[in-house]
Short mmCIF file of C-alpha atoms (C1' of nucleotides) in Angstrom, two decimals:
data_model
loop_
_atom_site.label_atom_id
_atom_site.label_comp_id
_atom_site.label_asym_id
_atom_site.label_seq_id
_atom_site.Cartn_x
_atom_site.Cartn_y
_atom_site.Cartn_z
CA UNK A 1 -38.45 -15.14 39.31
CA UNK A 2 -40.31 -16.23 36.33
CA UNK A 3 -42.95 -13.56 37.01
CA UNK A 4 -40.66 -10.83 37.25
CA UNK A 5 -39.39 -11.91 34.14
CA UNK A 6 -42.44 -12.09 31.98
CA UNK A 7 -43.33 -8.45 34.50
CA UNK A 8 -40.25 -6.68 32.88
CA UNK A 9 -40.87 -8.49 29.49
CA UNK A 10 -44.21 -7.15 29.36
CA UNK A 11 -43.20 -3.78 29.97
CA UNK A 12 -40.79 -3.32 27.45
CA UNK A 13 -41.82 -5.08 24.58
CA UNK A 14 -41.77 -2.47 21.91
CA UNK A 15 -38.03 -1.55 22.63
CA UNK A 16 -36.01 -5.12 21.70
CA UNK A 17 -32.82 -5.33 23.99
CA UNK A 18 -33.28 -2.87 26.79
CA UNK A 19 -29.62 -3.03 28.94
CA UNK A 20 -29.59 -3.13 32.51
CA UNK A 21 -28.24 0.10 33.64
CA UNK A 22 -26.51 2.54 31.51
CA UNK A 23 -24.89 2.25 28.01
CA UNK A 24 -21.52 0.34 27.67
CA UNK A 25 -19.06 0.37 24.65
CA UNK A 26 -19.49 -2.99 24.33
CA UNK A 27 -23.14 -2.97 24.44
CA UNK A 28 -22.69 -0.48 21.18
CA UNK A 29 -20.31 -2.56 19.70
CA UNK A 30 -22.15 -6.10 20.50
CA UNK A 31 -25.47 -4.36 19.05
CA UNK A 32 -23.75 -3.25 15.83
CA UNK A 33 -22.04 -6.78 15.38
CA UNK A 34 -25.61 -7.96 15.46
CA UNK A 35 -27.11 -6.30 13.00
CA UNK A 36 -23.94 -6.17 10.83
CA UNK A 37 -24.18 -10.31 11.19
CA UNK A 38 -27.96 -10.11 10.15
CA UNK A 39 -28.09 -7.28 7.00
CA UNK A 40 -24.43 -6.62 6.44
CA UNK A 41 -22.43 -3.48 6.84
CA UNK A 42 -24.76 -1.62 4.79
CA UNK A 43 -27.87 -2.16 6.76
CA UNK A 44 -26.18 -1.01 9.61
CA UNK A 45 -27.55 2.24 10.27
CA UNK A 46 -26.91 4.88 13.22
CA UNK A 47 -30.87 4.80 13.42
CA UNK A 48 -31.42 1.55 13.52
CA UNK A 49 -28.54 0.76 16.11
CA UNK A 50 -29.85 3.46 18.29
CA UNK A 51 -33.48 1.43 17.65
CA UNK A 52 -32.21 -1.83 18.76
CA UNK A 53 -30.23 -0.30 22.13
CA UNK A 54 -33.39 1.51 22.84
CA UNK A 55 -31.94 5.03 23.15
CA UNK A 56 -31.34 7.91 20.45
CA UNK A 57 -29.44 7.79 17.22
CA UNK A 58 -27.11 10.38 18.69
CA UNK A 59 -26.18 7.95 21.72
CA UNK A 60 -23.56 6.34 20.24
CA UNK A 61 -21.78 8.80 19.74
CA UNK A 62 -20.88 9.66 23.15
CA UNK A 63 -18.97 6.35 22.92
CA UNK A 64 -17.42 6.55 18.84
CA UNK A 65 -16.53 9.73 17.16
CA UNK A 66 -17.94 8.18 14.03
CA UNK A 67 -19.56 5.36 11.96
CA UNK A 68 -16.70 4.31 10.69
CA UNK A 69 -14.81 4.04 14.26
CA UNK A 70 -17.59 1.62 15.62
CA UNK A 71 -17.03 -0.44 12.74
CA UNK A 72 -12.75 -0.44 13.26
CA UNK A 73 -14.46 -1.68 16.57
CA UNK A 74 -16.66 -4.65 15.17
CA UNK A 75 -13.50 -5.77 12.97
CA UNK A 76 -11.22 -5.74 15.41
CA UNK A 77 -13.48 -7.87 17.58
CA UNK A 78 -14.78 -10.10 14.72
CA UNK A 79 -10.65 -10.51 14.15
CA UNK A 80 -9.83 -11.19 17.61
CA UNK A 81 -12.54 -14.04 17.96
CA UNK A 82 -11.24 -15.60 15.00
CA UNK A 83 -7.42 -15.50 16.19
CA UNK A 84 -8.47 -17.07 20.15
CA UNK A 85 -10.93 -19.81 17.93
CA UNK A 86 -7.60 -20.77 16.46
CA UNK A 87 -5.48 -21.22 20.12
CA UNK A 88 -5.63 -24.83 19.28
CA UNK A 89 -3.19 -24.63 16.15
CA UNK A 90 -0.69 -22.17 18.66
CA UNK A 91 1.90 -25.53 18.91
CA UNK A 92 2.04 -26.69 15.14
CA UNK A 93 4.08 -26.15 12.46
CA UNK A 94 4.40 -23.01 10.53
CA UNK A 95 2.55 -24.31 8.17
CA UNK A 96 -0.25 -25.62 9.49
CA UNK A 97 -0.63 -22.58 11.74
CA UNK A 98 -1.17 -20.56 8.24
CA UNK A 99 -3.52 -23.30 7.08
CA UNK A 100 -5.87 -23.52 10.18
CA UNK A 101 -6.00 -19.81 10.39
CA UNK A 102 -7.01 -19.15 6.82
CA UNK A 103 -9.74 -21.32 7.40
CA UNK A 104 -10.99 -19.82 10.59
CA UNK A 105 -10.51 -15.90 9.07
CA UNK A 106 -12.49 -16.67 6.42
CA UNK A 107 -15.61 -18.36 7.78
CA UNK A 108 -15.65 -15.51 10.39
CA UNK A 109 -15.20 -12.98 8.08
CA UNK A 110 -17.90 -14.08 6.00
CA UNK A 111 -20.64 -14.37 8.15
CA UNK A 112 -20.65 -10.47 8.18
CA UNK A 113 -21.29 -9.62 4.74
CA UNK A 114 -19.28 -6.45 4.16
CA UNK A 115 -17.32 -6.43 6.65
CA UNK A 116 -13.89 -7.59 4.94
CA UNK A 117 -14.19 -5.08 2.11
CA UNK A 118 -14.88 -2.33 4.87
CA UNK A 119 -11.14 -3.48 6.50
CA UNK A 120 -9.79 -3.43 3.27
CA UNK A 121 -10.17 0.39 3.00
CA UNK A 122 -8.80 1.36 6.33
CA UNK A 123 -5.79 1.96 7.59
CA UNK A 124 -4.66 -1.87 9.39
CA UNK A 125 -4.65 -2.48 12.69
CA UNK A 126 -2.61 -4.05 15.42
CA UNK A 127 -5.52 -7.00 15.18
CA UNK A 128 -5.57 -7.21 11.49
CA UNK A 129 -1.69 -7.39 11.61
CA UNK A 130 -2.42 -11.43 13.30
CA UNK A 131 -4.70 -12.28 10.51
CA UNK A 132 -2.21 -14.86 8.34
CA UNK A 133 -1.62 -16.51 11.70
CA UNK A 134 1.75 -16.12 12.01
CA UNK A 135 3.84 -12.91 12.96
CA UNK A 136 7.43 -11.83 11.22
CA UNK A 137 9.52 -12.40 14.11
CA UNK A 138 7.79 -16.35 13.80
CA UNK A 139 9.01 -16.84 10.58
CA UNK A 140 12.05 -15.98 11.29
CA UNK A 141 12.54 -17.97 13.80
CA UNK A 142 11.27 -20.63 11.36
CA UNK A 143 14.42 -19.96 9.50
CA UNK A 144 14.04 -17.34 7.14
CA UNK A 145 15.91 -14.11 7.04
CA UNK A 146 14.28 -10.95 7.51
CA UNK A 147 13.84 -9.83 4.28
CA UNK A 148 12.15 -13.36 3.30
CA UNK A 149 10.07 -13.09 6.79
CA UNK A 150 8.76 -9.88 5.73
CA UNK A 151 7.76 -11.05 2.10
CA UNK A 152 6.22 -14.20 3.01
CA UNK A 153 4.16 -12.99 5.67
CA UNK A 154 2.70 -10.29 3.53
CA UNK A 155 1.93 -12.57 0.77
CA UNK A 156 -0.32 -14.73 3.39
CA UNK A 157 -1.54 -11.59 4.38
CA UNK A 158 -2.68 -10.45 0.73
CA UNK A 159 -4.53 -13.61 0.04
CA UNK A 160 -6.11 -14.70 3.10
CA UNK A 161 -7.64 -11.43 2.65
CA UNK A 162 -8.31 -11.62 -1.32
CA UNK A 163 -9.94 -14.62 -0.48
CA UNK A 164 -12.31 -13.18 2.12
CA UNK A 165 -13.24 -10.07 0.24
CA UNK A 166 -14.39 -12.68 -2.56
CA UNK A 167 -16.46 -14.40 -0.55
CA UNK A 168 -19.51 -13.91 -1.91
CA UNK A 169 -18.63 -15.17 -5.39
CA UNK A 170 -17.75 -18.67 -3.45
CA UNK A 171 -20.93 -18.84 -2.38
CA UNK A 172 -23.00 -20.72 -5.39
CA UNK A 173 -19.79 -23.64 -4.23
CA UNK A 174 -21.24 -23.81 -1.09
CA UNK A 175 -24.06 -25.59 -1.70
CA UNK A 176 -24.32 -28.26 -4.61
CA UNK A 177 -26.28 -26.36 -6.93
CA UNK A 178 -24.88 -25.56 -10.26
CA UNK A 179 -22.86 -22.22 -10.59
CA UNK A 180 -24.60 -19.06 -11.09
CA UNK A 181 -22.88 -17.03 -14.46
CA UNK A 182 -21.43 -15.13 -11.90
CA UNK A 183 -19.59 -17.10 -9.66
CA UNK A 184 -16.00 -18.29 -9.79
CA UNK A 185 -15.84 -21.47 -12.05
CA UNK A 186 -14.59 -24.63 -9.51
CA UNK A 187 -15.71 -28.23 -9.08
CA UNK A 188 -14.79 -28.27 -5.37
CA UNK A 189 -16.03 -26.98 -1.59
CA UNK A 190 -14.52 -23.53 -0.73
CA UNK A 191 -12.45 -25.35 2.19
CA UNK A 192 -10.98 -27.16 -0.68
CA UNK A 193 -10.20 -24.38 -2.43
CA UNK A 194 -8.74 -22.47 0.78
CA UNK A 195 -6.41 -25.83 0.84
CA UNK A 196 -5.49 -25.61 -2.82
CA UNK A 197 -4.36 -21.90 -2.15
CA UNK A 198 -2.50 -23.13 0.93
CA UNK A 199 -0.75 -25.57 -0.15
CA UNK A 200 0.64 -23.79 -3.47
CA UNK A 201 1.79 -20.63 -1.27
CA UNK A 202 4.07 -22.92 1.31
CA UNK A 203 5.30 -25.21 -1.32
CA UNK A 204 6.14 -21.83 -3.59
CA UNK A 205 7.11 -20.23 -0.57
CA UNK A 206 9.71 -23.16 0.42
CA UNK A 207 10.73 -23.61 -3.49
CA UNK A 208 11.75 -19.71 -3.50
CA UNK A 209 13.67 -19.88 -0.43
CA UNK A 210 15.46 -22.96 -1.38
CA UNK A 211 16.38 -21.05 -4.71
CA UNK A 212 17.36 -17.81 -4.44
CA UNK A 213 17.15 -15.08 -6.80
CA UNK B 1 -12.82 29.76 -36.09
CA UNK B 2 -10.63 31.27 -33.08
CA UNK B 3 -13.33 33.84 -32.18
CA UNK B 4 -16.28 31.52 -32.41
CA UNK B 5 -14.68 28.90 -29.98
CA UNK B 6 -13.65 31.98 -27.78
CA UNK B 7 -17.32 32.88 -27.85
CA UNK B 8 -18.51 30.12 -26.66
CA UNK B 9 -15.69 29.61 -24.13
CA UNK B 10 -16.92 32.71 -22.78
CA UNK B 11 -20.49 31.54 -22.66
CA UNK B 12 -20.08 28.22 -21.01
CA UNK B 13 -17.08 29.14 -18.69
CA UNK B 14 -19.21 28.10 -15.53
CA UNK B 15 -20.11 24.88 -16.92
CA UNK B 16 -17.11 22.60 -16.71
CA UNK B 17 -17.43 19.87 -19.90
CA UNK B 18 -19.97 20.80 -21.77
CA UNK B 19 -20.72 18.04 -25.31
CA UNK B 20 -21.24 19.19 -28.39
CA UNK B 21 -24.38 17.23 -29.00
CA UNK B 22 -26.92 15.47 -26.66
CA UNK B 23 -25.63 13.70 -24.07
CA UNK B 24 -24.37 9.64 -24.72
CA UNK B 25 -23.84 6.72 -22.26
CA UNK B 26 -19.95 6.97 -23.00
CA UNK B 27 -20.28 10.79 -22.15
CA UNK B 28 -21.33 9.47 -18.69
CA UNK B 29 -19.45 6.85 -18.16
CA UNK B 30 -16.02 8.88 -19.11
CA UNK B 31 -17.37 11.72 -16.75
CA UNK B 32 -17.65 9.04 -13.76
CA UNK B 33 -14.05 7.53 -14.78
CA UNK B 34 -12.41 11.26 -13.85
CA UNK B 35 -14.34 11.64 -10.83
CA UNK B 36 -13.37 7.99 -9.29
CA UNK B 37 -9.42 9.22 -10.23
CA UNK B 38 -9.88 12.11 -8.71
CA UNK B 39 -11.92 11.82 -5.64
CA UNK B 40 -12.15 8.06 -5.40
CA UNK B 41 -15.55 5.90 -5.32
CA UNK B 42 -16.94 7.36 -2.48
CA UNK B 43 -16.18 11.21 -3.91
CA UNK B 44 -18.37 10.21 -7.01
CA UNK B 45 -22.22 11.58 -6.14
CA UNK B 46 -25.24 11.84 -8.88
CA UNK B 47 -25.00 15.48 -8.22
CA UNK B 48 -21.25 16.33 -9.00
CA UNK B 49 -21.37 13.54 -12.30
CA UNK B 50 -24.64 16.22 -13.10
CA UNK B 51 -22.46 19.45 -12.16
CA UNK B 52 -19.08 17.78 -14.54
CA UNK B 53 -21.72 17.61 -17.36
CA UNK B 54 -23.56 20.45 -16.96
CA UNK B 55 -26.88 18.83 -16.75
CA UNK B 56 -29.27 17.70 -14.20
CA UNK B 57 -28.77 14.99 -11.44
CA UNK B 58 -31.77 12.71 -13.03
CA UNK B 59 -30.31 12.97 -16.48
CA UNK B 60 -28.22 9.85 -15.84
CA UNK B 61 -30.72 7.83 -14.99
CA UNK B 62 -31.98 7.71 -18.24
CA UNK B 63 -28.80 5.89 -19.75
CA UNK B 64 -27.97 3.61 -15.79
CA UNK B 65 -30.55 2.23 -13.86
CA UNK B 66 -28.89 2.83 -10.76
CA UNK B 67 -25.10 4.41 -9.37
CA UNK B 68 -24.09 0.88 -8.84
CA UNK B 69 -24.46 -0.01 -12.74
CA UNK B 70 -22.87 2.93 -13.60
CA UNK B 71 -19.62 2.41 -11.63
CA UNK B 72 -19.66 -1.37 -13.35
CA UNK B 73 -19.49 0.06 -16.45
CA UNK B 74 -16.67 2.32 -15.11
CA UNK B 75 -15.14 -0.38 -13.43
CA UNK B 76 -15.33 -2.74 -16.79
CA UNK B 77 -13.77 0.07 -18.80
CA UNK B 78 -10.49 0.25 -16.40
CA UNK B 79 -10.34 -3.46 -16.05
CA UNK B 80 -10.32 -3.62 -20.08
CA UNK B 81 -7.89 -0.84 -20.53
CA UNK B 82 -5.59 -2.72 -18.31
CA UNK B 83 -6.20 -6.22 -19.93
CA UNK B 84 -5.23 -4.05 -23.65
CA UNK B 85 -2.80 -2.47 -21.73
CA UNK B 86 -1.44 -5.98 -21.65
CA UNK B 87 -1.79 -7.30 -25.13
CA UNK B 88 2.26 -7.40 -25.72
CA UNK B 89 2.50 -10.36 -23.43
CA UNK B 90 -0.23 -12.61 -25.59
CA UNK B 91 2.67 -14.76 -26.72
CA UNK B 92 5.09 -15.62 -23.59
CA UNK B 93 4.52 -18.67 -21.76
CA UNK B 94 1.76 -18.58 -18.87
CA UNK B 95 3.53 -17.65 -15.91
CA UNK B 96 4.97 -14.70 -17.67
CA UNK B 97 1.73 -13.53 -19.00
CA UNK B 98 0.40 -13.58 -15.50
CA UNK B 99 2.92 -11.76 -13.95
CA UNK B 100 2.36 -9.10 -16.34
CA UNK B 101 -1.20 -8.99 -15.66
CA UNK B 102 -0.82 -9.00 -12.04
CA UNK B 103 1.69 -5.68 -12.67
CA UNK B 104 -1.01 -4.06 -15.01
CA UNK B 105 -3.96 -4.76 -13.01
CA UNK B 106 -2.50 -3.39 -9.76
CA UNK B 107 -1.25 -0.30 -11.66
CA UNK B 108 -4.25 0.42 -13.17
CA UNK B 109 -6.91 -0.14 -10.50
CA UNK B 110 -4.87 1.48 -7.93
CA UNK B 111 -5.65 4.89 -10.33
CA UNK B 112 -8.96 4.79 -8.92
CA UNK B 113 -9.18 4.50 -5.42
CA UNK B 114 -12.24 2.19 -3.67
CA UNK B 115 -13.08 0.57 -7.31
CA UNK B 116 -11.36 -2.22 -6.71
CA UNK B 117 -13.29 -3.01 -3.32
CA UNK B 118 -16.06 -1.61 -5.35
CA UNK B 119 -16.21 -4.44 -7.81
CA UNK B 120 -15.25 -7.17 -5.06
CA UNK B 121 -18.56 -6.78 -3.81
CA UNK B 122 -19.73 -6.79 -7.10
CA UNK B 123 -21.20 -10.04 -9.22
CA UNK B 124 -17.88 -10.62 -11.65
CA UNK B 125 -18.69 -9.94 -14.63
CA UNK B 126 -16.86 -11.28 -18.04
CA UNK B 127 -13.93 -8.44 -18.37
CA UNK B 128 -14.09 -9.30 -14.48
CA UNK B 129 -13.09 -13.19 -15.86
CA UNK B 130 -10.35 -12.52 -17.36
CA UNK B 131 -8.38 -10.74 -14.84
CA UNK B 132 -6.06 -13.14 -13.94
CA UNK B 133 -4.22 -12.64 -17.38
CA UNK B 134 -4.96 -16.22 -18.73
CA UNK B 135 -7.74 -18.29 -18.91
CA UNK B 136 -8.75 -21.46 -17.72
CA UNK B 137 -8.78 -23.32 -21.12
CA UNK B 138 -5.63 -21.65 -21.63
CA UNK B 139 -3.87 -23.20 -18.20
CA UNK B 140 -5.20 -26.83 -19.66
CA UNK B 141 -3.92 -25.75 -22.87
CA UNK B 142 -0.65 -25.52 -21.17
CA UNK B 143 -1.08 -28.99 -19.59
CA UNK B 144 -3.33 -28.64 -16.59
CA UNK B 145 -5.92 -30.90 -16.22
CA UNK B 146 -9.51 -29.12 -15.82
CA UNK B 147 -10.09 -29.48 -12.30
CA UNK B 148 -6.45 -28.09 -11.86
CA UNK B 149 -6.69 -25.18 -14.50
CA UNK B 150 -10.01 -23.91 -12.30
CA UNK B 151 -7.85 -24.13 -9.14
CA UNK B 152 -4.86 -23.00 -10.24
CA UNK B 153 -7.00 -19.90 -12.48
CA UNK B 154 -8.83 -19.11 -9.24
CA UNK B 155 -5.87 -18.72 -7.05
CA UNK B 156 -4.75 -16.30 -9.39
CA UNK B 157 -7.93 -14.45 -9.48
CA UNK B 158 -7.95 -14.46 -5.84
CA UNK B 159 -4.53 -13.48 -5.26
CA UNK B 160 -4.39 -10.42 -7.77
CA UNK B 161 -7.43 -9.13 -5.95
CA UNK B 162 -6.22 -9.46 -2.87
CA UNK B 163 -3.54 -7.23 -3.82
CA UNK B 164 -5.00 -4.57 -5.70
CA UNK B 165 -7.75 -4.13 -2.55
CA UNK B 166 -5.08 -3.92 -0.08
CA UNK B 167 -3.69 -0.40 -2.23
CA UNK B 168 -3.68 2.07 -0.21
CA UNK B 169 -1.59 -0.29 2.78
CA UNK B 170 1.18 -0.41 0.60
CA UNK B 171 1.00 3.29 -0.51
CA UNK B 172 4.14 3.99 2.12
CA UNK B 173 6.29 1.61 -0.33
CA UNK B 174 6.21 3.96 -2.74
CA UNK B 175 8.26 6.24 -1.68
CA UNK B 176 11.09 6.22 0.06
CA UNK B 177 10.22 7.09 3.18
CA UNK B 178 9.51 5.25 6.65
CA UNK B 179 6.55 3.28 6.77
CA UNK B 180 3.80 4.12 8.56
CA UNK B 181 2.10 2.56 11.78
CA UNK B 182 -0.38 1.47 9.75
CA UNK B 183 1.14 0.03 6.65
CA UNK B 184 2.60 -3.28 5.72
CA UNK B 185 6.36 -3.59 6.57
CA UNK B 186 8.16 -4.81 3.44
CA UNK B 187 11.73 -2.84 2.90
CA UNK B 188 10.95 -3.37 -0.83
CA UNK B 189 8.95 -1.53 -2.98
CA UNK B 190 5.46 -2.55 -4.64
CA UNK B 191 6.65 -3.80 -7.89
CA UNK B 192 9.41 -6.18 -6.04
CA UNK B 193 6.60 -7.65 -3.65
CA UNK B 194 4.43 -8.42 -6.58
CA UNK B 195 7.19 -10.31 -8.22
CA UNK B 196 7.88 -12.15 -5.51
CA UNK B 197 4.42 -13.28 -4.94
CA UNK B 198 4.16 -14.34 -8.81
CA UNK B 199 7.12 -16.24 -7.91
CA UNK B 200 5.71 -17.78 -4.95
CA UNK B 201 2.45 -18.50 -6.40
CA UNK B 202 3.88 -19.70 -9.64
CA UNK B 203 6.24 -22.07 -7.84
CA UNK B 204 3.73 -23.24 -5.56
CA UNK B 205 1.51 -24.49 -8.74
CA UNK B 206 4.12 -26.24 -10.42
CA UNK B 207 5.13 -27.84 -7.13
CA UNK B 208 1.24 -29.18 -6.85
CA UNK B 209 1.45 -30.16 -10.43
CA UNK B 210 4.14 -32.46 -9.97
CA UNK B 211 3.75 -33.78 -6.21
CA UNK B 212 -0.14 -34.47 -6.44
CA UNK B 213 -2.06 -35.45 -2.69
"C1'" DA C 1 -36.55 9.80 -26.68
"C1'" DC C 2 -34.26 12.82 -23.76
"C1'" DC C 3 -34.05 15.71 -19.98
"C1'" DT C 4 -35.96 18.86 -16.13
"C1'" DG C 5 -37.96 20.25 -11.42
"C1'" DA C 6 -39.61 19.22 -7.42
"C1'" DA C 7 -40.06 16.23 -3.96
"C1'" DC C 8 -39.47 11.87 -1.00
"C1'" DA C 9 -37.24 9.00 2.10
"C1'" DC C 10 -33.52 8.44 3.82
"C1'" DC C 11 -28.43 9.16 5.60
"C1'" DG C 12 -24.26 10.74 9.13
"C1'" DT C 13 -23.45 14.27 12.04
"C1'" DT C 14 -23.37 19.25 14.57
"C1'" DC C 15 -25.06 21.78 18.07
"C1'" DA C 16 -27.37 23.36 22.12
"C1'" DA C 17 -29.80 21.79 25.75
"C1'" DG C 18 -31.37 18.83 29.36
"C1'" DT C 19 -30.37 15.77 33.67
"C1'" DA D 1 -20.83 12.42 32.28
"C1'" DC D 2 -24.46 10.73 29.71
"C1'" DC D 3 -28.12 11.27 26.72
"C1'" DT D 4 -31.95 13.90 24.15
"C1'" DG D 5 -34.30 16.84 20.39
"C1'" DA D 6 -34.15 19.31 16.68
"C1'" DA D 7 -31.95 20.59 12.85
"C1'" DC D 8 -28.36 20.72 8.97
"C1'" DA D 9 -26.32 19.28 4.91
"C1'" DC D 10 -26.21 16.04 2.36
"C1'" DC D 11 -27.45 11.43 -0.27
"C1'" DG D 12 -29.87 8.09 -4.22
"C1'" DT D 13 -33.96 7.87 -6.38
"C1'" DT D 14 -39.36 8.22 -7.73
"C1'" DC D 15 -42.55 10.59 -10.17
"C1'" DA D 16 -44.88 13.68 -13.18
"C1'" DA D 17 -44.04 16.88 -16.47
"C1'" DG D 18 -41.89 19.28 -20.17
"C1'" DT D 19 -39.88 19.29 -25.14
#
DNA sequence: ACCTGAACACCGTTCAAGT
DNA sequence: ACCTGAACACCGTTCAAGT
């Protein structure tokens, strides 16, 4: 076996990840998550996807009507992985649900550079709809009326995903090094931030449903 | 006087905007600004700034080093109009200033479609800083200690952001109409959501203020 | 200093053709 | 159905040259 391994390995070692038998979707799709993950939406080129399959830049598109479809593709799968790495939160509390989630969104998001700011611009999607965590009908059952469901769960929405698109200005926090002029201005570890922002949206979220307007 | 400018009217009628004298960084910059309202970030090219000026493609690059410096200085511009847009609420109380700004931002970077995601993958910048309406000597001014004036000012930043990049999903608030598949489902309009997230986040700080972990 | 003209090195994508 | 090959219609930008 090892033979016929380094046999085939020999053979095609100018073309990088050659598939078994014939292209899939979701070899396209796992290709272009690659290289998004390495150089960021906007090294992600038809050429050089076409490159790393080993087949023509024209390939793909037997599979995506366009660019931007593949990449609708990549998000939704990027999205996805974050909401099953965050099954283990599925029993707790409202609150922490929304907590555990914003944590998991954005260190997924953020290790493909672009890719939030791509979503941003499109029209949402059934798998973007799951990002705060928690759906409508949830936090109503939680207690709040529909109105107040709606509004609070598109206020998680809007910042879990302001704070993703900014991720590269948290970046100088990540390490310990002093902050570049251009980075956001804060003493503490992103996580810390992400709990900061947390916990003032459920407390101001509880404080304006126990005083109405 | 009438005859002359008809003259020259008549000359120039092919060429769109053409400047009295030579051409001036503002001259380009203003040029850009329309373009972005008009067609959005991704309808601005070298060639159609060029064709809006009546001069040639390369004849920017002598005042911007590059497209993406240009649309800073275009994004800068719009994020200063709104913050003098703003001046009126210098003298209410913090939260009231920042629900203003979060109102004027959204308004005005909304004008220009894609800047706002534009800039988010941008370096901030100083007009960039001040977004958030106040500043964060001004939340310590106002009682905060430092570590909680960054927090506080960054969850503002973050928040406001998050908003104006998520523009064009709230687009079917604005009228009256039945929301699309693919837009947020609030039965308010934009204006009322914003509020309400002020309110939330605004509640949410004083509630951290006052019940520290 | 200010701007032009031509070209380079790319893009995403259409289209007709091959198997 | 699945993929290729060549071309089209663009891009941002370099470079040398004009005034």
């Amino acid at each position: 076996v090892a033979s016929e391994r380094a046999e085939i390995e020999a053979e095609i070692d100018e073309s990088p990840r050659r598939r078994s038998t014939t292209l899939t979707r979701d070899d396209i799709i796992e290709a272009a998550r690659r290289i998004v993950a390495l150089v960021g939406v906007d090294g992600l080129t038809m050429r050089r996807l076409a490159d790393d399959l080993g087949v023509t830049p024209m390939a793909a598109y037997h599979y995506f009507t366009s660019k931007e479809q593949l990449l609708d593709a990549v998000g939704a799968l990027v999205v996805r992985e974050a909401r099953d790495a965050d099954r283990g939160a599925a029993l707790l509390s409202w609150d922490e649900r929304i907590r555990s989630n914003a944590h998991t969104t954005f260190h997924a998001l953020t290790a493909y550079p672009g890719l939030a700011t791509f979503l941003l611009d499109r029209p949402i999607s059934r798998d973007l709809r799951a990002t705060p965590g928690i759906s409508v009908e949830e936090f109503e059952q939680a207690g709040f009326s529909r109105d107040e469901a709606q509004l609070a769960h598109a206020t998680f929405h809007t910042y879990v995903f302001g704070l993703v698109s900014m991720e590269t200005r948290f970046r100088p926090l990540k390490r310990g090094r002093k902050p570049d002029s251009d980075a956001i201005l804060i003493n503490v570890g992103v996580d810390e931030f992400i709990d900061y922002g947390i916990d003032v949206l459920i407390a101001g979220i509880r404080a304006q449903r126990s005083h109405p307007s």
